[in-house]
mmCIF file of C-alpha atoms and ligand atoms in Angstrom:
data_model
loop_
_atom_site.group_PDB
_atom_site.id
_atom_site.type_symbol
_atom_site.label_atom_id
_atom_site.label_comp_id
_atom_site.label_asym_id
_atom_site.label_seq_id
_atom_site.Cartn_x
_atom_site.Cartn_y
_atom_site.Cartn_z
ATOM 1 C CA MET U 25 -78.659 -50.203 265.131
ATOM 2 C CA SER U 26 -76.750 -47.138 264.062
ATOM 3 C CA ARG U 27 -77.050 -43.808 265.797
ATOM 4 C CA PHE U 28 -78.353 -42.402 262.510
ATOM 5 C CA LEU U 29 -81.658 -44.258 262.450
ATOM 6 C CA ASN U 30 -84.587 -41.907 262.950
ATOM 7 C CA GLU U 31 -86.206 -42.140 266.347
ATOM 8 C CA ARG U 32 -89.576 -43.354 265.059
ATOM 9 C CA PHE U 33 -88.114 -46.462 263.428
ATOM 10 C CA ARG U 34 -86.054 -47.629 266.388
ATOM 11 C CA THR U 35 -88.667 -49.817 268.026
ATOM 12 C CA ILE U 36 -90.115 -51.432 264.905
ATOM 13 C CA GLU U 37 -90.459 -55.172 265.136
ATOM 14 C CA GLU U 38 -89.790 -56.366 261.621
ATOM 15 C CA TYR U 39 -91.580 -59.247 259.913
ATOM 16 C CA THR U 40 -89.934 -62.656 260.225
ATOM 17 C CA PRO U 41 -90.220 -64.563 256.948
ATOM 18 C CA GLY U 42 -90.423 -68.366 257.035
ATOM 19 C CA GLU U 43 -87.081 -70.138 256.884
ATOM 20 C CA GLN U 44 -85.420 -70.376 253.472
ATOM 21 C CA PRO U 45 -82.547 -72.753 254.253
ATOM 22 C CA GLN U 46 -79.370 -72.678 252.138
ATOM 23 C CA ASN U 47 -79.544 -76.434 251.675
ATOM 24 C CA MET U 48 -83.159 -76.124 250.556
ATOM 25 C CA HIS U 49 -83.091 -79.139 248.246
ATOM 26 C CA GLU U 50 -82.485 -81.428 251.234
ATOM 27 C CA PHE U 51 -85.828 -80.445 252.746
ATOM 28 C CA VAL U 52 -89.443 -81.217 252.092
ATOM 29 C CA LYS U 53 -90.384 -77.576 252.295
ATOM 30 C CA LEU U 54 -93.908 -77.055 253.615
ATOM 31 C CA ASN U 55 -93.338 -73.806 255.514
ATOM 32 C CA THR U 56 -93.890 -70.773 253.279
ATOM 33 C CA ASN U 57 -96.957 -71.606 251.162
ATOM 34 C CA GLU U 58 -95.019 -71.755 247.916
ATOM 35 C CA SER U 59 -96.275 -73.954 245.111
ATOM 36 C CA PRO U 60 -94.607 -77.361 244.788
ATOM 37 C CA PHE U 61 -95.021 -77.060 241.014
ATOM 38 C CA PRO U 62 -92.714 -75.125 238.685
ATOM 39 C CA PRO U 63 -94.047 -72.141 236.740
ATOM 40 C CA SER U 64 -95.687 -73.038 233.425
ATOM 41 C CA PRO U 65 -93.455 -73.983 230.443
ATOM 42 C CA GLY U 66 -94.214 -70.651 228.761
ATOM 43 C CA VAL U 67 -92.923 -68.747 231.804
ATOM 44 C CA ILE U 68 -89.650 -70.622 231.784
ATOM 45 C CA ALA U 69 -89.267 -69.968 228.049
ATOM 46 C CA ALA U 70 -90.122 -66.274 228.479
ATOM 47 C CA VAL U 71 -87.351 -65.503 230.966
ATOM 48 C CA ASN U 72 -84.640 -66.977 228.759
ATOM 49 C CA GLY U 73 -81.881 -65.370 226.673
ATOM 50 C CA ALA U 74 -83.536 -62.668 224.603
ATOM 51 C CA GLU U 75 -85.306 -61.060 227.550
ATOM 52 C CA ALA U 76 -82.184 -61.260 229.727
ATOM 53 C CA GLU U 77 -80.248 -59.399 227.028
ATOM 54 C CA LYS U 78 -82.682 -56.516 227.347
ATOM 55 C CA LEU U 79 -81.870 -56.111 231.031
ATOM 56 C CA ARG U 80 -79.661 -53.141 230.154
ATOM 57 C CA LEU U 81 -82.844 -51.225 229.342
ATOM 58 C CA TYR U 82 -85.370 -50.000 231.874
ATOM 59 C CA CYS U 83 -88.573 -51.979 231.906
ATOM 60 C CA ASP U 84 -91.978 -50.488 231.020
ATOM 61 C CA PRO U 85 -93.044 -48.637 234.187
ATOM 62 C CA ASP U 86 -96.697 -48.775 233.067
ATOM 63 C CA CYS U 87 -96.538 -52.543 232.436
ATOM 64 C CA LYS U 88 -98.918 -51.936 229.533
ATOM 65 C CA VAL U 89 -98.867 -55.421 227.986
ATOM 66 C CA LEU U 90 -99.255 -57.175 231.304
ATOM 67 C CA ILE U 91 -102.014 -54.887 232.535
ATOM 68 C CA SER U 92 -104.031 -55.354 229.362
ATOM 69 C CA LYS U 93 -103.763 -59.133 229.705
ATOM 70 C CA MET U 94 -104.789 -58.985 233.344
ATOM 71 C CA ALA U 95 -107.716 -56.681 232.682
ATOM 72 C CA LYS U 96 -108.996 -59.160 230.124
ATOM 73 C CA LEU U 97 -108.487 -62.164 232.390
ATOM 74 C CA TYR U 98 -110.258 -60.577 235.360
ATOM 75 C CA GLY U 99 -112.948 -58.826 233.325
ATOM 76 C CA VAL U 100 -112.160 -55.298 234.498
ATOM 77 C CA GLY U 101 -110.761 -52.147 232.887
ATOM 78 C CA GLN U 102 -107.032 -51.433 232.655
ATOM 79 C CA GLU U 103 -107.638 -48.444 234.932
ATOM 80 C CA ASN U 104 -108.842 -50.860 237.597
ATOM 81 C CA ILE U 105 -105.561 -52.749 237.981
ATOM 82 C CA PHE U 106 -102.452 -51.853 239.917
ATOM 83 C CA LEU U 107 -99.315 -53.996 239.799
ATOM 84 C CA SER U 108 -96.539 -54.066 242.320
ATOM 85 C CA ASN U 109 -93.402 -55.823 243.503
ATOM 86 C CA GLY U 110 -95.209 -58.541 245.425
ATOM 87 C CA SER U 111 -98.495 -57.908 247.186
ATOM 88 C CA ASP U 112 -96.549 -56.985 250.314
ATOM 89 C CA ASP U 113 -95.576 -53.845 248.434
ATOM 90 C CA ILE U 114 -99.250 -52.993 247.851
ATOM 91 C CA LEU U 115 -100.116 -53.613 251.497
ATOM 92 C CA ASN U 116 -97.256 -51.297 252.428
ATOM 93 C CA PHE U 117 -98.737 -48.572 250.201
ATOM 94 C CA ILE U 118 -102.201 -49.129 251.670
ATOM 95 C CA PHE U 119 -100.988 -48.617 255.234
ATOM 96 C CA MET U 120 -98.921 -45.633 254.059
ATOM 97 C CA ILE U 121 -101.641 -43.702 252.219
ATOM 98 C CA PHE U 122 -105.135 -44.881 253.205
ATOM 99 C CA CYS U 123 -104.968 -45.297 256.973
ATOM 100 C CA ASP U 124 -104.864 -41.864 258.599
ATOM 101 C CA ASP U 125 -108.108 -42.712 260.415
ATOM 102 C CA GLY U 126 -106.658 -45.988 261.628
ATOM 103 C CA VAL U 127 -107.055 -49.560 260.512
ATOM 104 C CA VAL U 128 -108.836 -52.627 261.800
ATOM 105 C CA TYR U 129 -107.885 -56.233 261.069
ATOM 106 C CA PRO U 130 -108.226 -59.649 262.720
ATOM 107 C CA GLU U 131 -105.934 -60.311 265.655
ATOM 108 C CA ILE U 132 -104.823 -63.583 264.120
ATOM 109 C CA SER U 133 -103.976 -62.879 260.513
ATOM 110 C CA TYR U 134 -101.096 -62.082 258.213
ATOM 111 C CA GLY U 135 -98.232 -60.900 260.432
ATOM 112 C CA PHE U 136 -97.233 -58.092 258.088
ATOM 113 C CA TYR U 137 -100.318 -55.948 258.865
ATOM 114 C CA LYS U 138 -98.974 -55.195 262.318
ATOM 115 C CA VAL U 139 -95.529 -54.389 260.939
ATOM 116 C CA TYR U 140 -96.876 -51.939 258.348
ATOM 117 C CA ALA U 141 -99.103 -50.280 260.947
ATOM 118 C CA GLU U 142 -96.068 -49.717 263.134
ATOM 119 C CA LEU U 143 -93.883 -48.617 260.227
ATOM 120 C CA HIS U 144 -96.334 -45.929 259.168
ATOM 121 C CA GLY U 145 -97.470 -44.922 262.640
ATOM 122 C CA VAL U 146 -101.012 -46.108 261.951
ATOM 123 C CA LYS U 147 -103.326 -46.744 264.887
ATOM 124 C CA ASP U 148 -104.419 -50.357 264.525
ATOM 125 C CA ILE U 149 -107.248 -52.218 266.173
ATOM 126 C CA LYS U 150 -106.848 -55.978 266.265
ATOM 127 C CA VAL U 151 -110.173 -57.772 266.497
ATOM 128 C CA PRO U 152 -110.154 -61.213 268.124
ATOM 129 C CA LEU U 153 -111.469 -64.105 266.049
ATOM 130 C CA LYS U 154 -114.020 -66.517 267.492
ATOM 131 C CA LYS U 155 -112.686 -69.529 269.369
ATOM 132 C CA ASP U 156 -112.754 -71.682 266.238
ATOM 133 C CA PHE U 157 -110.843 -68.956 264.341
ATOM 134 C CA SER U 158 -113.895 -67.912 262.366
ATOM 135 C CA LEU U 159 -114.430 -64.232 261.715
ATOM 136 C CA ASP U 160 -117.597 -62.362 262.636
ATOM 137 C CA PRO U 161 -118.311 -59.777 259.897
ATOM 138 C CA ALA U 162 -120.310 -57.731 262.419
ATOM 139 C CA ASP U 163 -116.997 -56.855 264.109
ATOM 140 C CA TYR U 164 -116.012 -54.901 260.983
ATOM 141 C CA CYS U 165 -119.315 -53.223 260.196
ATOM 142 C CA GLY U 166 -119.365 -49.464 260.683
ATOM 143 C CA ALA U 167 -115.671 -49.584 261.545
ATOM 144 C CA GLY U 168 -115.019 -45.899 260.791
ATOM 145 C CA LYS U 169 -111.511 -46.795 259.654
ATOM 146 C CA THR U 170 -109.811 -48.805 256.954
ATOM 147 C CA VAL U 171 -110.664 -52.509 257.124
ATOM 148 C CA VAL U 172 -108.098 -55.125 256.099
ATOM 149 C CA ILE U 173 -109.160 -58.763 255.904
ATOM 150 C CA ALA U 174 -107.227 -61.687 254.463
ATOM 151 C CA ASN U 175 -109.751 -63.985 252.789
ATOM 152 C CA PRO U 176 -108.997 -66.866 253.064
ATOM 153 C CA ASN U 177 -107.304 -65.873 256.296
ATOM 154 C CA ALA U 178 -103.736 -66.773 257.143
ATOM 155 C CA PRO U 179 -102.565 -68.777 258.965
ATOM 156 C CA THR U 180 -105.947 -70.370 259.663
ATOM 157 C CA GLY U 181 -107.147 -71.004 256.088
ATOM 158 C CA ARG U 182 -110.731 -70.078 256.972
ATOM 159 C CA ALA U 183 -112.719 -68.060 254.436
ATOM 160 C CA ILE U 184 -115.803 -65.863 254.572
ATOM 161 C CA GLY U 185 -118.394 -65.537 251.798
ATOM 162 C CA LEU U 186 -119.068 -62.622 249.473
ATOM 163 C CA ASP U 187 -122.374 -61.943 251.226
ATOM 164 C CA GLU U 188 -120.431 -61.257 254.417
ATOM 165 C CA ILE U 189 -117.944 -59.054 252.593
ATOM 166 C CA GLU U 190 -120.845 -57.095 251.106
ATOM 167 C CA LYS U 191 -122.221 -56.447 254.598
ATOM 168 C CA ILE U 192 -118.861 -54.995 255.606
ATOM 169 C CA LEU U 193 -118.677 -52.897 252.424
ATOM 170 C CA LYS U 194 -122.191 -51.508 252.798
ATOM 171 C CA SER U 195 -121.678 -50.512 256.406
ATOM 172 C CA ASN U 196 -118.395 -48.706 255.657
ATOM 173 C CA PRO U 197 -119.288 -46.449 252.712
ATOM 174 C CA ASP U 198 -116.720 -43.830 253.727
ATOM 175 C CA ASN U 199 -113.868 -46.193 254.441
ATOM 176 C CA LEU U 200 -111.702 -48.391 252.306
ATOM 177 C CA VAL U 201 -112.177 -52.148 252.685
ATOM 178 C CA VAL U 202 -109.164 -54.184 251.612
ATOM 179 C CA ILE U 203 -109.577 -57.890 250.919
ATOM 180 C CA ASP U 204 -106.223 -59.672 250.737
ATOM 181 C CA GLU U 205 -106.856 -62.660 248.469
ATOM 182 C CA ALA U 206 -103.365 -64.189 248.427
ATOM 183 C CA TYR U 207 -104.955 -67.664 248.677
ATOM 184 C CA VAL U 208 -108.235 -67.198 246.862
ATOM 185 C CA ASP U 209 -107.387 -69.531 243.969
ATOM 186 C CA PHE U 210 -107.538 -72.560 246.264
ATOM 187 C CA GLY U 211 -111.295 -72.620 246.731
ATOM 188 C CA GLY U 212 -112.252 -69.196 248.077
ATOM 189 C CA GLU U 213 -114.718 -66.810 246.465
ATOM 190 C CA SER U 214 -113.054 -63.748 244.943
ATOM 191 C CA ALA U 215 -114.429 -60.288 245.642
ATOM 192 C CA VAL U 216 -113.022 -58.959 242.343
ATOM 193 C CA LYS U 217 -116.493 -58.856 240.807
ATOM 194 C CA LEU U 218 -117.715 -56.675 243.694
ATOM 195 C CA THR U 219 -115.219 -53.956 242.733
ATOM 196 C CA LYS U 220 -117.669 -52.866 240.012
ATOM 197 C CA LYS U 221 -120.397 -52.342 242.593
ATOM 198 C CA TYR U 222 -118.458 -50.884 245.533
ATOM 199 C CA GLU U 223 -116.056 -48.016 245.033
ATOM 200 C CA ASN U 224 -114.654 -48.507 248.561
ATOM 201 C CA LEU U 225 -113.337 -52.003 247.829
ATOM 202 C CA LEU U 226 -109.755 -52.906 246.985
ATOM 203 C CA VAL U 227 -108.892 -56.544 246.299
ATOM 204 C CA VAL U 228 -105.248 -57.588 246.549
ATOM 205 C CA GLN U 229 -103.853 -60.754 244.986
ATOM 206 C CA THR U 230 -100.458 -62.256 244.212
ATOM 207 C CA PHE U 231 -98.653 -64.437 241.683
ATOM 208 C CA SER U 232 -96.636 -65.931 244.566
ATOM 209 C CA LYS U 233 -98.875 -68.786 245.600
ATOM 210 C CA SER U 234 -101.210 -70.266 243.007
ATOM 211 C CA ARG U 235 -99.067 -69.119 240.075
ATOM 212 C CA SER U 236 -95.790 -70.617 241.350
ATOM 213 C CA MET U 237 -93.971 -67.288 241.050
ATOM 214 C CA ALA U 238 -93.036 -66.321 244.624
ATOM 215 C CA GLY U 239 -89.475 -65.536 243.542
ATOM 216 C CA ALA U 240 -90.587 -63.236 240.715
ATOM 217 C CA ARG U 241 -92.368 -60.825 243.105
ATOM 218 C CA LEU U 242 -95.614 -59.779 241.505
ATOM 219 C CA GLY U 243 -98.743 -58.666 243.299
ATOM 220 C CA PHE U 244 -101.790 -56.853 241.977
ATOM 221 C CA ALA U 245 -104.775 -54.929 243.209
ATOM 222 C CA VAL U 246 -108.200 -54.523 241.613
ATOM 223 C CA GLY U 247 -110.484 -51.635 242.498
ATOM 224 C CA ALA U 248 -112.194 -48.442 241.406
ATOM 225 C CA ALA U 249 -110.104 -46.224 239.110
ATOM 226 C CA PRO U 250 -109.541 -43.409 241.661
ATOM 227 C CA ILE U 251 -108.036 -45.825 244.220
ATOM 228 C CA ILE U 252 -105.810 -47.333 241.535
ATOM 229 C CA ALA U 253 -104.737 -43.820 240.501
ATOM 230 C CA ASP U 254 -103.737 -43.064 244.110
ATOM 231 C CA LEU U 255 -101.621 -46.202 244.301
ATOM 232 C CA THR U 256 -100.053 -45.408 240.941
ATOM 233 C CA LYS U 257 -99.171 -41.917 242.148
ATOM 234 C CA ILE U 258 -97.313 -43.400 245.122
ATOM 235 C CA LYS U 259 -95.548 -45.932 242.913
ATOM 236 C CA TYR U 260 -94.336 -43.077 240.711
ATOM 237 C CA SER U 261 -93.225 -41.252 243.850
ATOM 238 C CA THR U 262 -91.126 -44.146 245.099
ATOM 239 C CA ASN U 263 -90.005 -46.654 242.467
ATOM 240 C CA PRO U 264 -91.639 -46.484 239.005
ATOM 241 C CA TYR U 265 -89.697 -49.509 237.696
ATOM 242 C CA ASN U 266 -90.779 -51.756 240.535
ATOM 243 C CA ILE U 267 -91.744 -54.663 238.305
ATOM 244 C CA ASN U 268 -88.674 -55.780 236.488
ATOM 245 C CA ARG U 269 -88.470 -56.850 232.870
ATOM 246 C CA LEU U 270 -88.136 -60.575 233.570
ATOM 247 C CA THR U 271 -91.120 -60.573 235.888
ATOM 248 C CA GLN U 272 -93.271 -58.719 233.356
ATOM 249 C CA ALA U 273 -92.369 -61.233 230.651
ATOM 250 C CA ALA U 274 -92.917 -64.179 233.001
ATOM 251 C CA ALA U 275 -96.292 -62.905 234.176
ATOM 252 C CA CYS U 276 -97.542 -62.354 230.601
ATOM 253 C CA ALA U 277 -96.637 -65.947 229.795
ATOM 254 C CA ALA U 278 -98.270 -67.162 233.003
ATOM 255 C CA ILE U 279 -101.548 -65.511 232.058
ATOM 256 C CA ASP U 280 -101.407 -67.073 228.608
ATOM 257 C CA GLU U 281 -101.275 -70.452 230.340
ATOM 258 C CA ASP U 282 -103.805 -69.822 233.050
ATOM 259 C CA GLU U 283 -105.332 -73.319 232.747
ATOM 260 C CA TYR U 284 -102.004 -74.773 233.880
ATOM 261 C CA TYR U 285 -102.318 -72.954 237.189
ATOM 262 C CA ARG U 286 -105.951 -73.753 237.647
ATOM 263 C CA ALA U 287 -105.142 -77.449 237.169
ATOM 264 C CA ASN U 288 -102.318 -77.204 239.736
ATOM 265 C CA ALA U 289 -104.590 -75.442 242.222
ATOM 266 C CA LYS U 290 -107.072 -78.283 241.817
ATOM 267 C CA LEU U 291 -104.348 -80.832 242.653
ATOM 268 C CA ILE U 292 -103.362 -78.813 245.716
ATOM 269 C CA MET U 293 -106.989 -78.754 246.876
ATOM 270 C CA GLU U 294 -107.218 -82.542 246.467
ATOM 271 C CA ASN U 295 -103.967 -82.998 248.399
ATOM 272 C CA ARG U 296 -105.285 -80.638 251.071
ATOM 273 C CA GLU U 297 -108.402 -82.730 251.617
ATOM 274 C CA TYR U 298 -106.316 -85.912 251.656
ATOM 275 C CA THR U 299 -103.816 -84.511 254.173
ATOM 276 C CA SER U 300 -106.579 -83.108 256.396
ATOM 277 C CA THR U 301 -108.357 -86.461 256.506
ATOM 278 C CA GLU U 302 -105.158 -88.359 257.274
ATOM 279 C CA LEU U 303 -104.177 -85.930 260.045
ATOM 280 C CA GLN U 304 -107.649 -86.210 261.553
ATOM 281 C CA LYS U 305 -107.232 -90.001 261.584
ATOM 282 C CA LEU U 306 -104.085 -89.388 263.651
ATOM 283 C CA GLY U 307 -106.122 -87.358 266.134
ATOM 284 C CA PHE U 308 -105.280 -83.880 264.880
ATOM 285 C CA GLU U 309 -107.743 -81.037 264.945
ATOM 286 C CA VAL U 310 -107.617 -79.477 261.467
ATOM 287 C CA ILE U 311 -109.204 -76.100 260.753
ATOM 288 C CA PRO U 312 -111.231 -76.278 257.495
ATOM 289 C CA SER U 313 -109.057 -74.578 254.874
ATOM 290 C CA LYS U 314 -109.686 -72.844 251.563
ATOM 291 C CA ALA U 315 -105.974 -72.146 251.136
ATOM 292 C CA ASN U 316 -102.859 -74.038 250.057
ATOM 293 C CA PHE U 317 -102.054 -74.827 253.681
ATOM 294 C CA ILE U 318 -103.739 -76.298 256.704
ATOM 295 C CA PHE U 319 -103.626 -75.223 260.316
ATOM 296 C CA ALA U 320 -103.615 -78.146 262.713
ATOM 297 C CA LYS U 321 -102.866 -79.213 266.261
ATOM 298 C CA SER U 322 -102.660 -82.430 268.196
ATOM 299 C CA ASP U 323 -103.325 -83.058 271.880
ATOM 300 C CA LYS U 324 -100.542 -85.618 271.779
ATOM 301 C CA ILE U 325 -97.737 -83.248 270.886
ATOM 302 C CA ASP U 326 -96.819 -79.632 271.339
ATOM 303 C CA GLY U 327 -96.780 -77.462 268.190
ATOM 304 C CA GLU U 328 -93.197 -76.356 268.749
ATOM 305 C CA GLU U 329 -92.018 -79.907 269.419
ATOM 306 C CA LEU U 330 -93.652 -81.330 266.311
ATOM 307 C CA TYR U 331 -92.064 -78.571 264.260
ATOM 308 C CA GLN U 332 -88.621 -79.336 265.722
ATOM 309 C CA LEU U 333 -88.886 -83.113 265.328
ATOM 310 C CA LEU U 334 -90.024 -82.767 261.726
ATOM 311 C CA LYS U 335 -87.156 -80.392 261.041
ATOM 312 C CA GLU U 336 -84.739 -83.073 262.262
ATOM 313 C CA LYS U 337 -86.298 -85.288 259.619
ATOM 314 C CA LYS U 338 -85.710 -82.574 257.022
ATOM 315 C CA ILE U 339 -89.343 -81.554 256.787
ATOM 316 C CA LEU U 340 -90.089 -77.885 257.316
ATOM 317 C CA ILE U 341 -93.470 -76.628 258.491
ATOM 318 C CA ARG U 342 -94.347 -73.270 260.049
ATOM 319 C CA HIS U 343 -94.711 -72.771 263.776
ATOM 320 C CA PHE U 344 -95.740 -69.453 265.338
ATOM 321 C CA THR U 345 -94.765 -68.489 268.858
ATOM 322 C CA ILE U 346 -97.793 -66.202 269.491
ATOM 323 C CA PRO U 347 -99.443 -67.851 272.555
ATOM 324 C CA ALA U 348 -102.974 -68.060 271.057
ATOM 325 C CA ILE U 349 -101.741 -70.281 268.221
ATOM 326 C CA SER U 350 -98.527 -71.816 269.558
ATOM 327 C CA GLN U 351 -100.157 -75.268 269.799
ATOM 328 C CA TYR U 352 -100.816 -75.200 266.060
ATOM 329 C CA ASN U 353 -98.662 -75.635 263.008
ATOM 330 C CA ARG U 354 -99.254 -74.358 259.517
ATOM 331 C CA ILE U 355 -98.491 -76.949 256.892
ATOM 332 C CA THR U 356 -98.188 -75.916 253.261
ATOM 333 C CA ILE U 357 -99.796 -78.378 250.876
ATOM 334 C CA GLY U 358 -97.305 -79.848 248.447
ATOM 335 C CA THR U 359 -97.426 -82.765 246.023
ATOM 336 C CA ARG U 360 -99.063 -86.006 247.056
ATOM 337 C CA ASP U 361 -95.582 -87.536 247.486
ATOM 338 C CA GLN U 362 -94.466 -84.721 249.765
ATOM 339 C CA MET U 363 -97.611 -85.051 251.843
ATOM 340 C CA ASP U 364 -97.076 -88.802 252.200
ATOM 341 C CA ILE U 365 -93.517 -88.201 253.415
ATOM 342 C CA PHE U 366 -94.857 -85.649 255.885
ATOM 343 C CA LEU U 367 -97.647 -87.935 257.120
ATOM 344 C CA GLU U 368 -95.276 -90.894 257.544
ATOM 345 C CA ALA U 369 -92.926 -88.721 259.602
ATOM 346 C CA VAL U 370 -95.785 -87.489 261.804
ATOM 347 C CA LYS U 371 -96.921 -91.079 262.369
ATOM 348 C CA GLU U 372 -93.407 -92.106 263.371
ATOM 349 C CA ILE U 373 -93.029 -89.167 265.746
ATOM 350 C CA LEU U 374 -96.349 -89.914 267.437
ATOM 351 C CA LYS U 375 -95.599 -93.629 267.699
ATOM 352 C CA ARG U 376 -92.321 -92.984 269.485
ATOM 353 C CA ARG U 377 -94.157 -90.999 272.106
ATOM 354 C CA ILE U 378 -96.595 -93.680 273.217
HETATM 355 C C1 PLP O 10 -98.033 -64.530 250.983
HETATM 356 C C2 PLP O 10 -98.973 -63.475 251.405
HETATM 357 C C3 PLP O 10 -98.865 -62.170 250.930
HETATM 358 C C4 PLP O 10 -97.642 -61.680 250.195
HETATM 359 O O1 PLP O 10 -97.454 -62.137 248.984
HETATM 360 P P1 PLP O 10 -96.335 -61.562 248.029
HETATM 361 O O2 PLP O 10 -97.099 -61.220 246.815
HETATM 362 O O3 PLP O 10 -95.384 -62.686 247.848
HETATM 363 O O4 PLP O 10 -95.711 -60.345 248.653
HETATM 364 C C5 PLP O 10 -99.855 -61.260 251.232
HETATM 365 N N1 PLP O 10 -100.877 -61.587 252.024
HETATM 366 C C6 PLP O 10 -100.992 -62.809 252.551
HETATM 367 C C7 PLP O 10 -102.142 -63.117 253.427
HETATM 368 C C8 PLP O 10 -100.030 -63.778 252.264
HETATM 369 O O5 PLP O 10 -100.106 -64.982 252.828
#
C-alpha cells in the first residue's frame, strides 16, 4: 500500500476471483462457472479481421444496435436496457448510487456485494439464510433499504419464485429491489417481465455464463426508464466507452444465434442433474440447483481437502473458507465428459480413504 491511498480505502478487503491458472489447458476447470462450450459460430466470425481493424475508432457509447436487438429479444423498450462492462460493473454502480439508505442481502451470496458495500461506504445488513440455504422472502419485506438478491443464489444454486419476488417488491414500494440473474438461464424464472409492473425493480443479467462470453465482459440491466437513465448518467460520468467494439459485435452475433445458447443451457441442466445424482450415490449432500453449478458436501471428506486432492489431479473446483460453508464445494457444470472425469476422480479419492 502506498502512502497516497486515501484513508477510506485502506481497509477494503477486495474480491478474490476464482483461480485462472496460466496452464489452464491442463485442467478440467470447474471453478468459475464459465461455459464449457465456445461462443456461437457467428460470434467467432464477428470478432475477426474487419472489426479488429476498426479498433482505432471509438466504439458506439450508446450501443444502439446491440440495445435494439436486446430490447426485441427481451420484449422491453430500448429505454429499459442498460449495458455495462460485465454485470459486476452494474452492481458497482448500484451500490454507488442507489444505496444511501443502506442495503440488505443474504449473508451467503455473491461475495462482491460485501466488497461494493465497503467500497462505497454503504451500510449493509446481511440476512442469514435458513439452515438448508433457502431464502425466506419475509426477511426482505418492508426492508426500508435497497434489496439485492441473487436468483438463483450463488454459491448455493437455490432459486426463489416470481411470486416471492413480487411479495418483496410490493412491500418495498419506496426502495429499489435488485435481482441478480447471472444464472437464470439454467432453469430459474426471470423477473424481467415484472419490470413492466414494478417501477422499483431492476434485473441484472450477464453474457458471462449462459452465453459463453465471460472474457468479453458484458452485463445488462432491465428496469423502468428512470432507473436506466440514472445508470446511464453514471456511465457517462465515468467511462462512456465501457463496452468495447469487439464485445458489441460479438454480443449482436450472440443474440442472432440465441437458440445455440438455449440448447447449450439445456445440456448443462442435463449434466447438472446427472452429476447431482451421481454425487448423491457417493453419499454427498447436494443442494438443489437452478444454476450451472452445484453446491455439495460429503461427510466422508472435508471440503478443503477434496478441493486440494482434486487440484492435484488437475481438476479445479471452488472452495470457500467462510466457516458456514467451508464443508461445501461449488462445482461448475461442464460437458458430460468433464463431469465423468470429475466423478471418477472423486470416487478414487473416497476409495483411498476407506
Ligand atoms: C458471475 C456473477 C456475476 C458477474 O458476472 P460478470 O457479468 O462476469 O461481471 C454477477 N453476479 C453473480 C451472482 C455472479 O455469479
